[in-house]
Amino acid sequence: QKEVEQNSGPLSVPEGAIASLNCTYSDRGSQSFFWYRQYSGKSPELIMFIYSNGDKEDGRFTAQLNKASQYVSLLIRDSQPSDSATYLCAVRDGGTSYGKLTFGQGTILTVHP
Amino acid sequence: DVKVTQSSRYLVKRTGEKVFLECVQDMDHENMFWYRQDPGLGLRLIYFSYDVKMKEKGDIPEGYSVSREKKERFSLILESASTNQTSMYLCASNAPGTGELFFGEGSRLTVL
């Protein structure tokens, strides 16, 4: 079974710090990688996706992908209390075009003032 | 605004009851999914559908079935609910070839 593993949490960082969230995946054929944010009591929402090796930046968020190491990460710069949420790493199945995603178990991030 | 609507936010059922969870999307998406979410386990795929009347098992289909008679509606059925099916159930949809899932608000099911 294809697996997606996230670094164990919860993760607590002070306001203004960089939060680093990590994820590894087992299916070497995976092509697309996603980070979802889920606030308590709410549904997940997409915040970043990355397809190519390297970094992708969007505002305070940077996604990093290393396919050789089967590793994807999310960096949140200048963390704010509003970033406190569960972050879910998701990997799209490389063998299908149906858009099926496999999710990691999530990392709870708390940003304290 | 895109929308995925799940019919019930909270349900309480008894062991052995048949349970229907309904999901409707208004984005004309071909793909629809049912996940369950449990603490420490993340989201696990139960079933998905890539077209009307088409379905595929996900990672944990045991004890569940699905129905997709119309493109916009995808139903999850628990034929005989058990206590280990107490969970948050999330419906999602997307267009083919994309990874962005649009989720409903979730249905929290408690089986007593």
mmCIF file of N, CA, C and O in Angstrom, chain A residues 1-2 32 34 36 38 41-46 49 51 86 88 90 92 96-106, chain B residues 9 31 33 35 37 40-43 45 48 50 56-59 90 94-101 103-106:
data_model
loop_
_atom_site.group_PDB
_atom_site.id
_atom_site.type_symbol
_atom_site.label_atom_id
_atom_site.label_comp_id
_atom_site.label_asym_id
_atom_site.label_seq_id
_atom_site.Cartn_x
_atom_site.Cartn_y
_atom_site.Cartn_z
ATOM 1 N N GLN A 1 0.845 -1.185 0.000
ATOM 2 C CA GLN A 1 0.000 0.000 0.000
ATOM 3 C C GLN A 1 0.887 1.244 0.000
ATOM 4 O O GLN A 1 1.868 1.311 0.718
ATOM 5 N N LYS A 2 0.521 2.189 -0.850
ATOM 6 C CA LYS A 2 1.305 3.417 -0.951
ATOM 7 C C LYS A 2 1.149 4.204 0.324
ATOM 8 O O LYS A 2 0.036 4.351 0.849
ATOM 9 N N SER A 32 2.713 14.331 -8.375
ATOM 10 C CA SER A 32 2.165 15.601 -7.895
ATOM 11 C C SER A 32 2.010 15.553 -6.387
ATOM 12 O O SER A 32 1.599 14.529 -5.834
ATOM 13 N N PHE A 34 0.896 17.824 -2.744
ATOM 14 C CA PHE A 34 -0.011 18.880 -2.310
ATOM 15 C C PHE A 34 0.091 19.079 -0.805
ATOM 16 O O PHE A 34 0.322 18.133 -0.054
ATOM 17 N N TYR A 36 -2.357 20.627 2.180
ATOM 18 C CA TYR A 36 -3.661 21.127 2.574
ATOM 19 C C TYR A 36 -3.567 21.620 4.023
ATOM 20 O O TYR A 36 -2.846 21.061 4.843
ATOM 21 N N GLN A 38 -5.967 22.448 7.404
ATOM 22 C CA GLN A 38 -7.274 22.157 7.982
ATOM 23 C C GLN A 38 -7.372 22.815 9.351
ATOM 24 O O GLN A 38 -6.698 22.424 10.301
ATOM 25 N N GLY A 41 -12.260 21.794 13.154
ATOM 26 C CA GLY A 41 -13.690 21.774 12.868
ATOM 27 C C GLY A 41 -14.054 22.127 11.436
ATOM 28 O O GLY A 41 -15.238 22.207 11.102
ATOM 29 N N LYS A 42 -13.037 22.319 10.602
ATOM 30 C CA LYS A 42 -13.284 22.695 9.199
ATOM 31 C C LYS A 42 -12.738 21.626 8.264
ATOM 32 O O LYS A 42 -12.053 20.693 8.673
ATOM 33 N N SER A 43 -13.045 21.788 6.988
ATOM 34 C CA SER A 43 -12.557 20.855 5.978
ATOM 35 C C SER A 43 -11.185 21.283 5.485
ATOM 36 O O SER A 43 -10.819 22.456 5.573
ATOM 37 N N PRO A 44 -10.427 20.352 4.920
ATOM 38 C CA PRO A 44 -9.113 20.723 4.361
ATOM 39 C C PRO A 44 -9.272 21.660 3.165
ATOM 40 O O PRO A 44 -10.232 21.559 2.395
ATOM 41 N N GLU A 45 -8.280 22.538 3.013
ATOM 42 C CA GLU A 45 -8.247 23.428 1.861
ATOM 43 C C GLU A 45 -6.831 23.423 1.303
ATOM 44 O O GLU A 45 -5.848 23.393 2.047
ATOM 45 N N LEU A 46 -6.734 23.467 -0.012
ATOM 46 C CA LEU A 46 -5.437 23.421 -0.670
ATOM 47 C C LEU A 46 -4.694 24.742 -0.477
ATOM 48 O O LEU A 46 -5.254 25.829 -0.676
ATOM 49 N N PHE A 49 0.746 23.356 -4.188
ATOM 50 C CA PHE A 49 1.040 22.122 -4.891
ATOM 51 C C PHE A 49 2.380 22.289 -5.594
ATOM 52 O O PHE A 49 2.798 23.407 -5.906
ATOM 53 N N TYR A 51 5.044 20.118 -8.532
ATOM 54 C CA TYR A 51 5.216 18.993 -9.438
ATOM 55 C C TYR A 51 6.685 18.713 -9.744
ATOM 56 O O TYR A 51 7.056 17.581 -10.051
ATOM 57 N N THR A 86 -3.954 22.060 11.316
ATOM 58 C CA THR A 86 -3.353 20.781 10.925
ATOM 59 C C THR A 86 -2.972 20.860 9.448
ATOM 60 O O THR A 86 -3.794 21.292 8.623
ATOM 61 N N LEU A 88 -1.780 18.858 6.109
ATOM 62 C CA LEU A 88 -1.855 17.525 5.511
ATOM 63 C C LEU A 88 -1.062 17.495 4.220
ATOM 64 O O LEU A 88 -1.284 18.315 3.324
ATOM 65 N N ALA A 90 -0.287 15.500 0.797
ATOM 66 C CA ALA A 90 -1.022 14.566 -0.054
ATOM 67 C C ALA A 90 -0.234 14.307 -1.325
ATOM 68 O O ALA A 90 0.408 15.215 -1.865
ATOM 69 N N ARG A 92 -0.405 12.529 -5.213
ATOM 70 C CA ARG A 92 -1.309 12.013 -6.238
ATOM 71 C C ARG A 92 -0.752 10.718 -6.807
ATOM 72 O O ARG A 92 0.428 10.635 -7.150
ATOM 73 N N THR A 96 -2.634 6.744 -12.159
ATOM 74 C CA THR A 96 -4.000 7.017 -12.599
ATOM 75 C C THR A 96 -4.184 8.504 -12.835
ATOM 76 O O THR A 96 -3.481 9.321 -12.273
ATOM 77 N N SER A 97 -5.121 8.837 -13.682
ATOM 78 C CA SER A 97 -5.408 10.246 -13.902
ATOM 79 C C SER A 97 -6.673 10.665 -13.174
ATOM 80 O O SER A 97 -7.208 11.728 -13.420
ATOM 81 N N TYR A 98 -7.146 9.824 -12.253
ATOM 82 C CA TYR A 98 -8.403 10.126 -11.601
ATOM 83 C C TYR A 98 -8.277 11.183 -10.524
ATOM 84 O O TYR A 98 -9.273 11.576 -9.932
ATOM 85 N N GLY A 99 -7.046 11.611 -10.241
ATOM 86 C CA GLY A 99 -6.897 12.632 -9.214
ATOM 87 C C GLY A 99 -7.014 12.092 -7.819
ATOM 88 O O GLY A 99 -7.286 12.839 -6.881
ATOM 89 N N LYS A 100 -6.805 10.801 -7.655
ATOM 90 C CA LYS A 100 -6.878 10.202 -6.324
ATOM 91 C C LYS A 100 -5.656 10.595 -5.514
ATOM 92 O O LYS A 100 -4.529 10.470 -5.968
ATOM 93 N N LEU A 101 -5.893 11.077 -4.314
ATOM 94 C CA LEU A 101 -4.805 11.499 -3.441
ATOM 95 C C LEU A 101 -4.681 10.583 -2.238
ATOM 96 O O LEU A 101 -5.680 10.137 -1.682
ATOM 97 N N THR A 102 -3.446 10.330 -1.847
ATOM 98 C CA THR A 102 -3.161 9.635 -0.596
ATOM 99 C C THR A 102 -2.621 10.668 0.380
ATOM 100 O O THR A 102 -1.682 11.405 0.054
ATOM 101 N N PHE A 103 -3.202 10.709 1.561
ATOM 102 C CA PHE A 103 -2.850 11.723 2.553
ATOM 103 C C PHE A 103 -1.964 11.143 3.648
ATOM 104 O O PHE A 103 -2.087 9.959 4.003
ATOM 105 N N GLY A 104 -1.102 12.002 4.192
ATOM 106 C CA GLY A 104 -0.403 11.666 5.413
ATOM 107 C C GLY A 104 -1.317 11.859 6.607
ATOM 108 O O GLY A 104 -2.466 12.275 6.471
ATOM 109 N N GLN A 105 -0.778 11.566 7.776
ATOM 110 C CA GLN A 105 -1.612 11.604 8.984
ATOM 111 C C GLN A 105 -1.803 13.010 9.516
ATOM 112 O O GLN A 105 -2.618 13.227 10.402
ATOM 113 N N GLY A 106 -1.073 13.982 8.950
ATOM 114 C CA GLY A 106 -1.230 15.362 9.373
ATOM 115 C C GLY A 106 -0.270 15.754 10.483
ATOM 116 O O GLY A 106 0.123 14.921 11.308
ATOM 117 N N ARG B 9 -24.568 16.942 9.015
ATOM 118 C CA ARG B 9 -23.325 17.284 9.708
ATOM 119 C C ARG B 9 -23.055 16.326 10.857
ATOM 120 O O ARG B 9 -21.901 15.996 11.135
ATOM 121 N N ASN B 31 -14.954 13.466 -10.951
ATOM 122 C CA ASN B 31 -14.449 12.624 -9.861
ATOM 123 C C ASN B 31 -15.078 13.009 -8.532
ATOM 124 O O ASN B 31 -15.161 14.194 -8.182
ATOM 125 N N PHE B 33 -15.186 11.555 -4.245
ATOM 126 C CA PHE B 33 -14.448 10.717 -3.300
ATOM 127 C C PHE B 33 -15.144 10.720 -1.942
ATOM 128 O O PHE B 33 -15.731 11.719 -1.541
ATOM 129 N N TYR B 35 -13.790 10.026 1.936
ATOM 130 C CA TYR B 35 -12.699 9.765 2.875
ATOM 131 C C TYR B 35 -13.294 9.686 4.284
ATOM 132 O O TYR B 35 -14.325 10.277 4.571
ATOM 133 N N GLN B 37 -11.857 10.413 8.321
ATOM 134 C CA GLN B 37 -10.754 11.039 9.013
ATOM 135 C C GLN B 37 -10.825 10.682 10.480
ATOM 136 O O GLN B 37 -11.833 10.932 11.143
ATOM 137 N N GLY B 40 -4.886 10.986 14.252
ATOM 138 C CA GLY B 40 -3.627 10.262 14.107
ATOM 139 C C GLY B 40 -3.514 9.421 12.850
ATOM 140 O O GLY B 40 -2.444 8.891 12.556
ATOM 141 N N LEU B 41 -4.605 9.322 12.093
ATOM 142 C CA LEU B 41 -4.599 8.491 10.887
ATOM 143 C C LEU B 41 -4.771 9.291 9.609
ATOM 144 O O LEU B 41 -4.666 8.745 8.511
ATOM 145 N N GLY B 42 -5.053 10.572 9.735
ATOM 146 C CA GLY B 42 -5.235 11.392 8.548
ATOM 147 C C GLY B 42 -6.508 11.023 7.797
ATOM 148 O O GLY B 42 -7.456 10.482 8.370
ATOM 149 N N LEU B 43 -6.515 11.309 6.517
ATOM 150 C CA LEU B 43 -7.656 10.982 5.666
ATOM 151 C C LEU B 43 -7.366 9.671 4.942
ATOM 152 O O LEU B 43 -6.310 9.517 4.327
ATOM 153 N N LEU B 45 -8.941 6.926 2.115
ATOM 154 C CA LEU B 45 -9.914 6.848 1.026
ATOM 155 C C LEU B 45 -10.740 5.581 1.147
ATOM 156 O O LEU B 45 -10.209 4.468 1.204
ATOM 157 N N PHE B 48 -14.009 5.857 -4.484
ATOM 158 C CA PHE B 48 -14.125 7.011 -5.352
ATOM 159 C C PHE B 48 -14.848 6.625 -6.633
ATOM 160 O O PHE B 48 -14.998 5.436 -6.951
ATOM 161 N N TYR B 50 -15.265 7.940 -10.819
ATOM 162 C CA TYR B 50 -14.751 8.806 -11.870
ATOM 163 C C TYR B 50 -15.793 9.073 -12.955
ATOM 164 O O TYR B 50 -15.508 9.728 -13.952
ATOM 165 N N GLU B 56 -14.638 2.827 -7.741
ATOM 166 C CA GLU B 56 -13.420 2.081 -7.464
ATOM 167 C C GLU B 56 -13.207 2.035 -5.967
ATOM 168 O O GLU B 56 -13.463 3.032 -5.270
ATOM 169 N N LYS B 57 -12.730 0.920 -5.475
ATOM 170 C CA LYS B 57 -12.411 0.814 -4.055
ATOM 171 C C LYS B 57 -11.181 1.656 -3.739
ATOM 172 O O LYS B 57 -10.239 1.738 -4.515
ATOM 173 N N GLY B 58 -11.234 2.260 -2.574
ATOM 174 C CA GLY B 58 -10.073 2.956 -2.061
ATOM 175 C C GLY B 58 -9.264 2.035 -1.169
ATOM 176 O O GLY B 58 -9.195 0.828 -1.388
ATOM 177 N N ASP B 59 -8.700 2.604 -0.137
ATOM 178 C CA ASP B 59 -7.819 1.835 0.738
ATOM 179 C C ASP B 59 -8.552 1.078 1.841
ATOM 180 O O ASP B 59 -8.057 0.078 2.347
ATOM 181 N N LEU B 90 -15.690 12.648 5.034
ATOM 182 C CA LEU B 90 -15.522 13.801 4.160
ATOM 183 C C LEU B 90 -15.733 13.393 2.709
ATOM 184 O O LEU B 90 -15.117 12.459 2.225
ATOM 185 N N ASN B 94 -13.234 16.535 -7.674
ATOM 186 C CA ASN B 94 -12.306 17.314 -8.481
ATOM 187 C C ASN B 94 -12.495 16.970 -9.953
ATOM 188 O O ASN B 94 -13.209 16.027 -10.326
ATOM 189 N N ALA B 95 -11.864 17.765 -10.777
ATOM 190 C CA ALA B 95 -11.901 17.526 -12.212
ATOM 191 C C ALA B 95 -10.766 16.564 -12.574
ATOM 192 O O ALA B 95 -9.754 16.510 -11.873
ATOM 193 N N PRO B 96 -10.909 15.799 -13.650
ATOM 194 C CA PRO B 96 -9.856 14.852 -14.052
ATOM 195 C C PRO B 96 -8.528 15.554 -14.270
ATOM 196 O O PRO B 96 -8.478 16.666 -14.804
ATOM 197 N N GLY B 97 -7.451 14.899 -13.846
ATOM 198 C CA GLY B 97 -6.120 15.425 -14.087
ATOM 199 C C GLY B 97 -5.680 16.500 -13.121
ATOM 200 O O GLY B 97 -4.574 17.019 -13.240
ATOM 201 N N THR B 98 -6.528 16.821 -12.166
ATOM 202 C CA THR B 98 -6.136 17.832 -11.183
ATOM 203 C C THR B 98 -6.006 17.198 -9.809
ATOM 204 O O THR B 98 -6.558 16.135 -9.553
ATOM 205 N N GLY B 99 -5.288 17.866 -8.950
ATOM 206 C CA GLY B 99 -5.119 17.341 -7.601
ATOM 207 C C GLY B 99 -5.867 18.114 -6.554
ATOM 208 O O GLY B 99 -5.913 17.714 -5.401
ATOM 209 N N GLU B 100 -6.450 19.238 -6.948
ATOM 210 C CA GLU B 100 -7.149 20.023 -5.947
ATOM 211 C C GLU B 100 -8.500 19.406 -5.670
ATOM 212 O O GLU B 100 -9.384 19.380 -6.530
ATOM 213 N N LEU B 101 -8.641 18.941 -4.454
ATOM 214 C CA LEU B 101 -9.912 18.389 -4.009
ATOM 215 C C LEU B 101 -10.718 19.487 -3.337
ATOM 216 O O LEU B 101 -10.184 20.275 -2.560
ATOM 217 N N PHE B 103 -13.660 19.917 -0.731
ATOM 218 C CA PHE B 103 -14.270 19.101 0.309
ATOM 219 C C PHE B 103 -15.599 19.673 0.775
ATOM 220 O O PHE B 103 -15.795 20.896 0.794
ATOM 221 N N GLY B 104 -16.466 18.777 1.193
ATOM 222 C CA GLY B 104 -17.650 19.189 1.915
ATOM 223 C C GLY B 104 -17.305 19.477 3.366
ATOM 224 O O GLY B 104 -16.147 19.334 3.791
ATOM 225 N N GLU B 105 -18.316 19.863 4.140
ATOM 226 C CA GLU B 105 -18.105 20.237 5.526
ATOM 227 C C GLU B 105 -17.876 19.042 6.445
ATOM 228 O O GLU B 105 -17.442 19.201 7.572
ATOM 229 N N GLY B 106 -18.175 17.871 5.947
ATOM 230 C CA GLY B 106 -17.979 16.677 6.752
ATOM 231 C C GLY B 106 -19.247 16.221 7.448
ATOM 232 O O GLY B 106 -20.129 17.032 7.747
#
